[in-house]
Coordinates of C-alpha atoms in Angstrom, one line a residue:
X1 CA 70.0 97.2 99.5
X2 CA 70.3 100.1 97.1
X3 CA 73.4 102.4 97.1
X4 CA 73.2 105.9 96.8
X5 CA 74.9 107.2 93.8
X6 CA 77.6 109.6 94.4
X7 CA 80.2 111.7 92.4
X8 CA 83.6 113.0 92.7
X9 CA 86.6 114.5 91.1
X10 CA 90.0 113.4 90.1
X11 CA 92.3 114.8 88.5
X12 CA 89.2 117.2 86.9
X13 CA 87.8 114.3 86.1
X14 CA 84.5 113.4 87.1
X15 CA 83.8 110.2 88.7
X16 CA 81.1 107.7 89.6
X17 CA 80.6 105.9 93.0
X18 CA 78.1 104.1 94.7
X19 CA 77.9 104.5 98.9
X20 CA 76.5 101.2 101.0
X21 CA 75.3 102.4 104.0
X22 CA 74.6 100.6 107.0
X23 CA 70.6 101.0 107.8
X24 CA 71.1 101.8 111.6
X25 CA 73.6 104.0 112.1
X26 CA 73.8 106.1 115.2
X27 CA 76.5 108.7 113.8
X28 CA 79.6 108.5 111.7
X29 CA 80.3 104.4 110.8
X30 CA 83.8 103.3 109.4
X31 CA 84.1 102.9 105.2
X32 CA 85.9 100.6 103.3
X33 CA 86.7 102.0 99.6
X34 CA 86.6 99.5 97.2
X35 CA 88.1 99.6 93.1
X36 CA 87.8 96.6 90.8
X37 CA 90.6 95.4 89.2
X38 CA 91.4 95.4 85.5
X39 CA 88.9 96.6 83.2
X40 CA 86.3 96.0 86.0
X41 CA 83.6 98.3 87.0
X42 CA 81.9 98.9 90.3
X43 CA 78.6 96.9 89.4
X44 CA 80.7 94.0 88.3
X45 CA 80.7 91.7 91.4
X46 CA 81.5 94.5 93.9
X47 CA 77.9 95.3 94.8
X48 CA 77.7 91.2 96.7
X49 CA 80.9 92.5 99.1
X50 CA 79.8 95.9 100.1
X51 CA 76.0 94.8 100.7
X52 CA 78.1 92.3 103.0
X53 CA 80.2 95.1 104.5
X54 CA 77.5 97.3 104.9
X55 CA 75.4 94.9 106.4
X56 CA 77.9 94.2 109.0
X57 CA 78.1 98.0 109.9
X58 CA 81.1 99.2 107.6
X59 CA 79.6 101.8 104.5
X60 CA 81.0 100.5 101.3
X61 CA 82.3 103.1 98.9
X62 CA 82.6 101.6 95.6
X63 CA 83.9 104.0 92.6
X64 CA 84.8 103.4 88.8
X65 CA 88.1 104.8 87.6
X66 CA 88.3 107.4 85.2
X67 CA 87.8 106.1 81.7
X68 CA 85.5 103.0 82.8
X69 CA 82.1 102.7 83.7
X70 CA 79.9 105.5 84.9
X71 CA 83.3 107.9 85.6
X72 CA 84.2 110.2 83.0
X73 CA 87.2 110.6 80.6
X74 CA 87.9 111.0 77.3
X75 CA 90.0 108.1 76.9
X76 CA 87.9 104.7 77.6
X77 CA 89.0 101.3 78.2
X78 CA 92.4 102.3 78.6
X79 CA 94.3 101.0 82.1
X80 CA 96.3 103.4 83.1
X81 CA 97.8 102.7 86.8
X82 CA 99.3 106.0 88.0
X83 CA 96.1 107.4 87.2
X84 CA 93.9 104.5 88.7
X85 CA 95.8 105.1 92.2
X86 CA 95.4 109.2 92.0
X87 CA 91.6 107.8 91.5
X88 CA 92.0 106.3 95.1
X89 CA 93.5 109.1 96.5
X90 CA 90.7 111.1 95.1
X91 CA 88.0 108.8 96.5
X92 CA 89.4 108.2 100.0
X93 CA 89.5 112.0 99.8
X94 CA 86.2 112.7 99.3
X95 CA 84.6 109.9 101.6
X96 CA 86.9 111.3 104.5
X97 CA 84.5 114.9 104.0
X98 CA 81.3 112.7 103.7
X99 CA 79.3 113.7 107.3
X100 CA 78.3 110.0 107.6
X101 CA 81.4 108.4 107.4
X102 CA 84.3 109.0 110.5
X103 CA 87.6 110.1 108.7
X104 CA 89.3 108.0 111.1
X105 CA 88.2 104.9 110.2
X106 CA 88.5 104.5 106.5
X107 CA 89.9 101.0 105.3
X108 CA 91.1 100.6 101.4
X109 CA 90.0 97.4 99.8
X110 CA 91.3 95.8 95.9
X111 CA 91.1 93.0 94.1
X112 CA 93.3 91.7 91.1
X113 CA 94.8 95.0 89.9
X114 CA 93.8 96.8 92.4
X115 CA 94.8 94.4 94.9
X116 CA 98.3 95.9 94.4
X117 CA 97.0 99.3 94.4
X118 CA 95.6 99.4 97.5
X119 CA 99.1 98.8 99.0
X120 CA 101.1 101.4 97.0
X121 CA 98.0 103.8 98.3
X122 CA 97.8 103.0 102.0
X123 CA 102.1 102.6 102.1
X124 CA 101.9 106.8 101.7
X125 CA 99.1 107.4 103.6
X126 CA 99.4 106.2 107.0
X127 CA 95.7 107.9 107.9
X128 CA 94.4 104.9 106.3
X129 CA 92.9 102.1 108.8
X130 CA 93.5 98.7 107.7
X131 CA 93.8 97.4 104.3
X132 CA 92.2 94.3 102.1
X133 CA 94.2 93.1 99.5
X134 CA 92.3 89.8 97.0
X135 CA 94.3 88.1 94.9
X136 CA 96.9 91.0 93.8
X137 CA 98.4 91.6 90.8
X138 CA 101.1 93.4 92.6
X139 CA 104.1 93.2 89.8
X140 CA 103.6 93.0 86.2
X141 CA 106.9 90.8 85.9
X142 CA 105.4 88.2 88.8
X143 CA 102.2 86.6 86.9
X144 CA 100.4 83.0 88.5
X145 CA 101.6 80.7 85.8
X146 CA 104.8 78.5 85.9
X147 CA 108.0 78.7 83.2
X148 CA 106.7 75.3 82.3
X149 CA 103.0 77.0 81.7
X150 CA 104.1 80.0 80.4
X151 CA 106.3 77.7 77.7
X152 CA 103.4 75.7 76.8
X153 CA 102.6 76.2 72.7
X154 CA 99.2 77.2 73.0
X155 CA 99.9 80.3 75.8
X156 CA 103.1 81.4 73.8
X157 CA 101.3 81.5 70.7
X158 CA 98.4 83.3 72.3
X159 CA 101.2 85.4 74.1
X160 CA 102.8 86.9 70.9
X161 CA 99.2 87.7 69.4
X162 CA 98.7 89.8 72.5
X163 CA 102.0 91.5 71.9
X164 CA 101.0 92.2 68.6
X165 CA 97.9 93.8 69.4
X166 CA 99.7 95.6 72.0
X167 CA 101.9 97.0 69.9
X168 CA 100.0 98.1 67.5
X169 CA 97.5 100.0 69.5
X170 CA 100.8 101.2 70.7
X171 CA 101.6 102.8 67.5
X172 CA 98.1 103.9 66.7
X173 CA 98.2 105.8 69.9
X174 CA 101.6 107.7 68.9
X175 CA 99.7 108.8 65.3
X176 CA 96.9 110.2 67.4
X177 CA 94.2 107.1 66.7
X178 CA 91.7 106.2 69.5
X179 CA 92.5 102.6 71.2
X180 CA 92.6 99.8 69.5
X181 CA 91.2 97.2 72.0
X182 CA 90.6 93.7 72.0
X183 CA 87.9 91.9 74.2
X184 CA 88.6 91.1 78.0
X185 CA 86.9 87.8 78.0
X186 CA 86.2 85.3 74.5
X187 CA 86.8 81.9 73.8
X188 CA 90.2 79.9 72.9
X189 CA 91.7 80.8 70.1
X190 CA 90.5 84.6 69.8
X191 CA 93.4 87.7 71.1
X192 CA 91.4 88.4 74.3
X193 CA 93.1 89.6 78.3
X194 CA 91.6 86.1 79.3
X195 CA 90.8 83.4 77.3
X196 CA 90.1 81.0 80.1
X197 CA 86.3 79.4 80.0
X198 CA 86.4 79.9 84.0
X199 CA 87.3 83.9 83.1
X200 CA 84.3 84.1 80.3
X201 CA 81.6 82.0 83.1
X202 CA 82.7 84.3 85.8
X203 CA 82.0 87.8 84.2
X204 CA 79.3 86.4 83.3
X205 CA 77.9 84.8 86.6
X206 CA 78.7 88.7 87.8
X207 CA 76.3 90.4 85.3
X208 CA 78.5 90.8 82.1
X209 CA 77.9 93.9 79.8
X210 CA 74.4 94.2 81.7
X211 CA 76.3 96.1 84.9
X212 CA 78.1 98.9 82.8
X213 CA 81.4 97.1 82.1
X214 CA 82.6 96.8 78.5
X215 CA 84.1 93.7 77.1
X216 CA 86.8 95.4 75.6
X217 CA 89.8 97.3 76.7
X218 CA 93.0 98.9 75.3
X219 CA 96.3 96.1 75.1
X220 CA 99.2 98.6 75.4
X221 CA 98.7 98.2 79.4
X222 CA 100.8 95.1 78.8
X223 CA 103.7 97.3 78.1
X224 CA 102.5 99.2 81.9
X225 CA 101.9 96.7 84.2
X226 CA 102.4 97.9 87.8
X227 CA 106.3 97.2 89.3
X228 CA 106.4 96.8 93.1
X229 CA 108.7 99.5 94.4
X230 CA 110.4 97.7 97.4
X231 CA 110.1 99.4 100.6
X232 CA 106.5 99.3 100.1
X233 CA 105.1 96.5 102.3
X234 CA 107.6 97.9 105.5
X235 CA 105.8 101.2 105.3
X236 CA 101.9 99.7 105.8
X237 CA 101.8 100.7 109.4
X238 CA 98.4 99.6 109.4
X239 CA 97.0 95.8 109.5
X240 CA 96.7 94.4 106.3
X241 CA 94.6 91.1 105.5
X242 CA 96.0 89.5 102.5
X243 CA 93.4 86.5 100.5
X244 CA 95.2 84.7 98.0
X245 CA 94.4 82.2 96.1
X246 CA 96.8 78.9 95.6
X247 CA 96.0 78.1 91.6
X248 CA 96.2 81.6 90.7
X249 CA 97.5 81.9 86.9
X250 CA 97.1 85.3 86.8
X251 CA 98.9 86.8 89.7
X252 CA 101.4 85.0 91.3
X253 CA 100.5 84.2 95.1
X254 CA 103.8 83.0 95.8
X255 CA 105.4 86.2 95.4
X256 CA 102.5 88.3 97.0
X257 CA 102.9 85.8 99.8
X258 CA 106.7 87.2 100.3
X259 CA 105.4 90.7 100.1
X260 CA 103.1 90.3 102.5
X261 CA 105.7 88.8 104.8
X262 CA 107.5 92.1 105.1
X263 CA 104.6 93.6 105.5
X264 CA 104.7 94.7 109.9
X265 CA 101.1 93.8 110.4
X266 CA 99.9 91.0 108.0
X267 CA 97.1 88.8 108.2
X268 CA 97.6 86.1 105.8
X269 CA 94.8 83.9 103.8
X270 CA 95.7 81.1 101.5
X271 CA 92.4 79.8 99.6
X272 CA 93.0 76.1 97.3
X273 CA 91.5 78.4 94.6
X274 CA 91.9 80.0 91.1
X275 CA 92.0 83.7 90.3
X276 CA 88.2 83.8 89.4
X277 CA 86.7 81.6 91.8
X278 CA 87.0 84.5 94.8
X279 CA 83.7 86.4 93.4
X280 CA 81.2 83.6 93.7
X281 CA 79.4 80.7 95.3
X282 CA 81.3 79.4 98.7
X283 CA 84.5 80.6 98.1
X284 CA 83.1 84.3 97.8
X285 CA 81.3 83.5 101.3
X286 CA 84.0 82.3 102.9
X287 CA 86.3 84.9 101.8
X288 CA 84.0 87.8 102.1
X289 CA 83.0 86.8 105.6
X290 CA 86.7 86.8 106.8
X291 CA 87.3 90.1 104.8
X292 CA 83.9 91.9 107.1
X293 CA 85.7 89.9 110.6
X294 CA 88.2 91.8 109.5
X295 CA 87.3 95.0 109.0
X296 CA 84.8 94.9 112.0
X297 CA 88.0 93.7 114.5
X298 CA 90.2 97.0 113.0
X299 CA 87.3 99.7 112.2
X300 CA 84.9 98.9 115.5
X301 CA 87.2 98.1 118.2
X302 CA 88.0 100.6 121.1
X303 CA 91.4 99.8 120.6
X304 CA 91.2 99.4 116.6
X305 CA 94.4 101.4 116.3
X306 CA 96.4 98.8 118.0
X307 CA 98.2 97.0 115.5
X308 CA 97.7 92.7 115.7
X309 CA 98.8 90.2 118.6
X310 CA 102.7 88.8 117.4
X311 CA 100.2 85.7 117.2
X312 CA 98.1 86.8 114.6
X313 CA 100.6 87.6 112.5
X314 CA 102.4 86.2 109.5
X315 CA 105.8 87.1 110.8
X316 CA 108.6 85.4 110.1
X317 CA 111.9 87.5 111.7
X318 CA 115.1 86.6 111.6
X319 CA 115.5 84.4 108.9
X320 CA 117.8 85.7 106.7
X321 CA 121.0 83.4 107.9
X322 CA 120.5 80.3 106.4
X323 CA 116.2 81.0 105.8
X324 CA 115.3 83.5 103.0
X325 CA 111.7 84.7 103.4
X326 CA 111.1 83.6 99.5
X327 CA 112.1 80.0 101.1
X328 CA 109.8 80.7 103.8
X329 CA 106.9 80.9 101.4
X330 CA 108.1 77.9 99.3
X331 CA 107.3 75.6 102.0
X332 CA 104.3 76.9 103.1
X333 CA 103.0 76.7 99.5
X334 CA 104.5 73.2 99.6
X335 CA 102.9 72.2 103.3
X336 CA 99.6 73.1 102.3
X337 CA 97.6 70.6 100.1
X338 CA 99.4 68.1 102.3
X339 CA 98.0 69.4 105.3
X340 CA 94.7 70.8 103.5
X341 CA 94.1 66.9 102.2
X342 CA 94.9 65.3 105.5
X343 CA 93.4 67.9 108.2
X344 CA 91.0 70.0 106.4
X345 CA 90.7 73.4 105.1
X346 CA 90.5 75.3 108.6
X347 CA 93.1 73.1 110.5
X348 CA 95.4 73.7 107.3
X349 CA 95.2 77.3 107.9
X350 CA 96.0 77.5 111.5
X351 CA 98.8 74.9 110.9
X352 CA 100.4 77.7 108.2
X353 CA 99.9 80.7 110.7
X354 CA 101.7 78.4 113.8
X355 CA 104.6 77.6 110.8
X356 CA 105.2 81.3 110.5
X357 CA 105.3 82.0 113.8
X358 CA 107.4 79.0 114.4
X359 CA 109.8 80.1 111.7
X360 CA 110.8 82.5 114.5
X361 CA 111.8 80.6 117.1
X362 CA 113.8 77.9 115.1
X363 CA 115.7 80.5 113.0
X364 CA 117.4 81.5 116.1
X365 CA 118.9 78.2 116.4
X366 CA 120.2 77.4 113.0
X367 CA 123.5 77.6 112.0
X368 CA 124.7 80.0 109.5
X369 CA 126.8 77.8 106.8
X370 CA 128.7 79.3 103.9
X371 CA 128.9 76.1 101.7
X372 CA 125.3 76.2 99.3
X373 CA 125.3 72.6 99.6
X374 CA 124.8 72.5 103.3
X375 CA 122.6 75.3 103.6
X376 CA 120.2 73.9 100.9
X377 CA 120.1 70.5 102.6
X378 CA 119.4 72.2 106.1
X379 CA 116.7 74.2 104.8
X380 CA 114.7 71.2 104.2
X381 CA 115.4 69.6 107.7
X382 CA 114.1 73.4 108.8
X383 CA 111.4 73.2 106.8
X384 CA 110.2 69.6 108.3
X385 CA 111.0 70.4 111.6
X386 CA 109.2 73.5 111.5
X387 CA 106.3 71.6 109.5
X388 CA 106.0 68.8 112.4
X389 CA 106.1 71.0 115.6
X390 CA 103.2 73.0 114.3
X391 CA 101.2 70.0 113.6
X392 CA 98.4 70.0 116.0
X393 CA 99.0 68.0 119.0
X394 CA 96.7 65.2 119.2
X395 CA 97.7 64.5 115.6
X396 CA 99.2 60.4 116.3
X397 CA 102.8 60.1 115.5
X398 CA 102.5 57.8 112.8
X399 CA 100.4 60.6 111.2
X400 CA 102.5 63.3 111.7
X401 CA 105.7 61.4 110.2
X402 CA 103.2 60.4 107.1
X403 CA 102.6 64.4 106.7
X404 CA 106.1 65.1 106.8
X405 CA 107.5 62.0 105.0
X406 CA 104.7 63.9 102.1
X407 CA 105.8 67.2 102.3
X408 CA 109.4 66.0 102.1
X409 CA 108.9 64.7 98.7
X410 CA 107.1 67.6 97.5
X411 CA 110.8 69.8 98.7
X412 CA 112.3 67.4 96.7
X413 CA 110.2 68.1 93.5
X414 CA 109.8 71.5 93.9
X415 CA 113.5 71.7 93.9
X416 CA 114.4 69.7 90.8
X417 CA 111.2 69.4 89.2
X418 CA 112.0 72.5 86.9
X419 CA 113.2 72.8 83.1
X420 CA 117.1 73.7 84.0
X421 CA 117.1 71.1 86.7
X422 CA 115.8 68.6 84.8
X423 CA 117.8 69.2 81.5
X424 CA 121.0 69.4 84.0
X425 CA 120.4 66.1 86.1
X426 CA 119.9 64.4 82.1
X427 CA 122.6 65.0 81.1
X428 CA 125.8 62.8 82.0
X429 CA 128.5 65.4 81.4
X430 CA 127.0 68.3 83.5
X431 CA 125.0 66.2 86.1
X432 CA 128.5 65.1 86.9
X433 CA 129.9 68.8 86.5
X434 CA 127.3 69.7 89.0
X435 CA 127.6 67.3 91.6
X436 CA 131.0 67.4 91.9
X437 CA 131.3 71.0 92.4
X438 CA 128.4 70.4 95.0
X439 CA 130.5 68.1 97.2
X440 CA 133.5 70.1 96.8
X441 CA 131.9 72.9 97.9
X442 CA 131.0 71.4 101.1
X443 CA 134.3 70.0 101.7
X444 CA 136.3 72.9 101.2
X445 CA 134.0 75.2 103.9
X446 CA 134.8 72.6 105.9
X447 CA 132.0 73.3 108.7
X448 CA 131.3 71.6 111.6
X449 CA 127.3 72.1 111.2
X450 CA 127.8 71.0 107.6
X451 CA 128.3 68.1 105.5
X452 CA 131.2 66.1 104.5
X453 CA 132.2 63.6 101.4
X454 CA 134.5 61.2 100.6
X455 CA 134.7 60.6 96.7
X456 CA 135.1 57.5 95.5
X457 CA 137.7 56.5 92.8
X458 CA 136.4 55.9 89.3
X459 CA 135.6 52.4 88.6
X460 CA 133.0 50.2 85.7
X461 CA 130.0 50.4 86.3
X462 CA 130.1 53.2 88.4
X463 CA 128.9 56.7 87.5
X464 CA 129.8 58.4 90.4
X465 CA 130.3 57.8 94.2
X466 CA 130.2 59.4 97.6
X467 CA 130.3 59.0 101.1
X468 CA 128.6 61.3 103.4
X469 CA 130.8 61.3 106.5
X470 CA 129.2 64.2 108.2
X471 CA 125.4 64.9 108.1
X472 CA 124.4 68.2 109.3
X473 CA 120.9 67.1 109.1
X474 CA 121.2 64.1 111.9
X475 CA 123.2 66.6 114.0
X476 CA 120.7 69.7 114.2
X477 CA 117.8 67.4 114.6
X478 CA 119.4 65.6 117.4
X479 CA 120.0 68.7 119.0
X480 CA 116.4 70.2 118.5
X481 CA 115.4 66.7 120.1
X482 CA 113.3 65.3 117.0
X483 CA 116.6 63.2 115.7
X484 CA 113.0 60.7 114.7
X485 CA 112.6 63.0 111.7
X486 CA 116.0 62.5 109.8
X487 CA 115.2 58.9 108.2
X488 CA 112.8 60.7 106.8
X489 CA 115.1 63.1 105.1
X490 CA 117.4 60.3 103.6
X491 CA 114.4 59.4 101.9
X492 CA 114.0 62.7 99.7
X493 CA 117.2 61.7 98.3
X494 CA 115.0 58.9 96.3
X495 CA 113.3 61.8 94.7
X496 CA 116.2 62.6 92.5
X497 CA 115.9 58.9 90.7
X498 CA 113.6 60.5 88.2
X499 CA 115.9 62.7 87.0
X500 CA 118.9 60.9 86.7
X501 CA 120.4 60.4 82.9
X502 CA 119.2 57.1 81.1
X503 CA 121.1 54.2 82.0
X504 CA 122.1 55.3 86.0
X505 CA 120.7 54.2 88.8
X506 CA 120.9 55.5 92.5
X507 CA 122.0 52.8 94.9
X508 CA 122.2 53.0 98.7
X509 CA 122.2 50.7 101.5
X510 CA 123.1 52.6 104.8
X511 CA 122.8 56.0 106.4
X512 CA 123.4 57.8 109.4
X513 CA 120.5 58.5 110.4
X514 CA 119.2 54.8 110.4
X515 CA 122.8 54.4 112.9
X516 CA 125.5 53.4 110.2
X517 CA 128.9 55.2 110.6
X518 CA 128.6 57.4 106.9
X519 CA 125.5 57.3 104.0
X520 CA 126.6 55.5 100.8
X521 CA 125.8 57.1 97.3
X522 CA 125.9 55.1 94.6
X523 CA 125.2 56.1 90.6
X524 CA 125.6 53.2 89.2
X525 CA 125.6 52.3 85.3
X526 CA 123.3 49.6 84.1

């Protein structure tokens, strides 16, 4: 399929574009307009979704922004993202006067960068029909990698000689000098935007230098990384399908995840990939298929204005008493490779939509506590509950308490498993600190959905002791009739023993939930 070249202006500027066209079209056809991310350009990749798009009856507009590519500018290679979004306006613009395209069915699509631009762009223009967002960079201060990644020597190293090179093309451009850029893509140990082998093989598997893109580009945008401006997702009154992908390192899925959750009308993908792997071989067939079902159920139906079914949606309402939505998208990012590895891929996915959904209905029930201690504990009987009602149902019922006995200790983890955590639970004097004022907490709130301890007196050999004489746990998952699930709990608490200080053990031998009048914890000196 060969586009039609195509031109347009921004900002004075004049800029390059290539238009997919369906073959048979009987009239005006919807038009998804499409901007690479980063220093891409629209030959880069892009050409393998919009043949796909256009072969599925949506045109493909795909442009290059000002500065990159086949667009004009005096100043190259240099990411500028106030400008790059003007360069959407500008295109969406100029497709909505194009005689084959209908106005009212133009869809916005991005990737990487311009995954987050696509949001800012459709938020103020509700004219826009449905939007396509690939693994956003939405925030500049929310990146894929983990504290524990981002402290590793060899990205902190390669971190400050990024800054470096930042700043001095920073400098050079307030004394007037042209950029001083550094390549996108080159091997470890070089200053380079990506220095990932899977980064160099992917521009590479797309065409490389060959296409029009430059392997180089200006550093200062480190110091202008896009900031999400909240409010943003509330105001996308059109549907918006969301592909993320789990191992992403350079954007972080977790927190794109919780802005897609306020979004009103969000369709929500979660891929077991990294930030590259979207553009080829299955995963780029897979993704771009569900991007075209997409765009064909919003841009071709009769009714294409109607906004999603409550059941296609990732909505998760009324979750702010004891639920945050950011805890919302912790577990599902903790359910999935337990699901994905036990169910599959596609049963994994349906599982997370029926979670979100089910969010809904069990938020209604759950207590509001004040004490932190009880309302952390309860999230993770939420979380498990909501986890093992969405399970299919001719899953067996030794399998579904295997899943959640799974996805229990993975709550655990991701709860203490981090640098402070671990350096606090270490240490004798402020693990002790801690848990004292953790109890205390609970005692002094005093509520009857909560928890309540007994202390036990100092003695040798004994770190520290408590009895748990109330469990809030046992008692909301009697009452939502799955009182099965709260042995399985008790046994998160054995998740802590690897981050107890040398020399102290974890000792228990009865629990309320296994029928024993309070749960004994023991931290016992060797």
């Amino acid at each position: 399929m060969s586009p039609r070249e195509v031109f347009f202006d921004s900002a004075g500027v004049r800029c390059a574009a290539d238009l997919y066209l369906p073959e048979e079209a009987s009239g005006p056809v919807p038009c998804v307009v499409m901007g690479h991310g980063g220093s891409g350009t629209k030959r880069l990749g892009l050409p393998s979704y919009a043949e796909k798009f256009a072969r599925g009856g949506v045109a493909a507009f795909v442009f290059d922004y000002r500065g990159f590519g086949a667009s004009g500018g005096q100043l190259r290679q240099v990411i500028d993202v106030a400008a790059q979004r003007e360069d959407y306006r500008a295109a969406i613009d100029h497709v909505r006067g194009l005689p084959e395209i209908d106005p009212r069915r133009v869809a916005v699509w991005g990737t990487s960068l311009s995954g987050g631009h696509v949001l800012a762009v459709a938020a103020a223009d509700p004219g826009i029909a449905a939007v396509v967002s690939q693994v956003p960079m939405i925030d500049g201060m929310h990146r894929g990698r983990t504290l524990r990644q981002r402290l590793n020597r060899e990205v902190t190293t390669r971190t400050w000689q990024f800054v470096l090179a930042a700043v001095r093309d920073v400098l050079g451009a307030a004394h007037g000098k042209p950029p001083r850029t550094v390549p996108v893509v080159a091997p470890p140990g070089q200053v380079a935007v990506f220095t990932e082998p899977e980064a160099r093989e992917t521009f590479e598997a797309l065409g490389g230098e060959a296409t029009g893109w430059r392997n180089e580009l200006a550093p200062r945008f480190l110091f202008a990384l896009p900031q999400y401006v909240r409010g943003t997702a509330e105001r996308l009154s059109m549907p918006l399908l969301m592909c993320l992908a789990d191992h992403d390192l350079q954007a972080s899925s977790a927190f794109a995840a919780r802005v897609a959750a306020r979004a009103p009308h969000a369709d929500l993908r979660l891929y077991p990939l990294g930030h590259f792997d979207v553009y080829t071989g299955e995963a780029f067939d897979q993704i771009s298929d569900a991007q075209l079902a997409f765009l064909q159920t919003h841009l071709f139906s009769p009714n294409r204005r109607e906004l999603p079914s409550r059941a296609t949606r990732l909505d998760v309402p009324r979750v702010e008493r004891v639920l945050s939505r950011k805890q919302v998208g912790r577990a599902l990012r903790f359910a999935r490779p337990v699901l994905v590895d036990e169910l599959g891929e596609r049963a994994a996915h349906e599982v997370a939509h029926r979670m979100a959904r089910e969010y809904g209905e069990v938020a209604a029930v759950v207590p509001a506590l004040r004490a932190p201690t009880s309302r952390m504990t309860l999230r993770l009987a939420v979380d498990s509950l909501v986890l093992y009602r969405s399970l299919p149902q001719d899953t067996a019922p030794h399998v579904k308490r295997a899943l959640v006995s799974r996805f229990v200790a993975r709550w655990m983890d991701g709860q203490f498993d981090t640098p402070i955590a671990r350096w606090v639970y270490r240490h004798r004097a402020p693990h002790l600190l801690l848990r004292r004022f953790w109890f205390a907490t609970a005692n002094l709130a005093d509520e009857p959905d909560g928890w309540r301890f007994r202390f036990l007196k100092p003695r040798p050999g004994l770190f520290y002791g408590v009895d748990v004489t109330r469990c809030g746990i046992v008692r909301f998952l009697a009452d939502q009739g799955a009182a099965e699930l709260a042995p399985l709990m008790c046994q998160g608490d054995y998740q802590i023993i690897r981050f107890l200080p040398p020399g102290v053990r974890f000792v228990r031998t009865q629990v309320i939930a296994e029928g024993a009048p309070y749960c004994d914890f023991r931290y016992a000196t060797r």
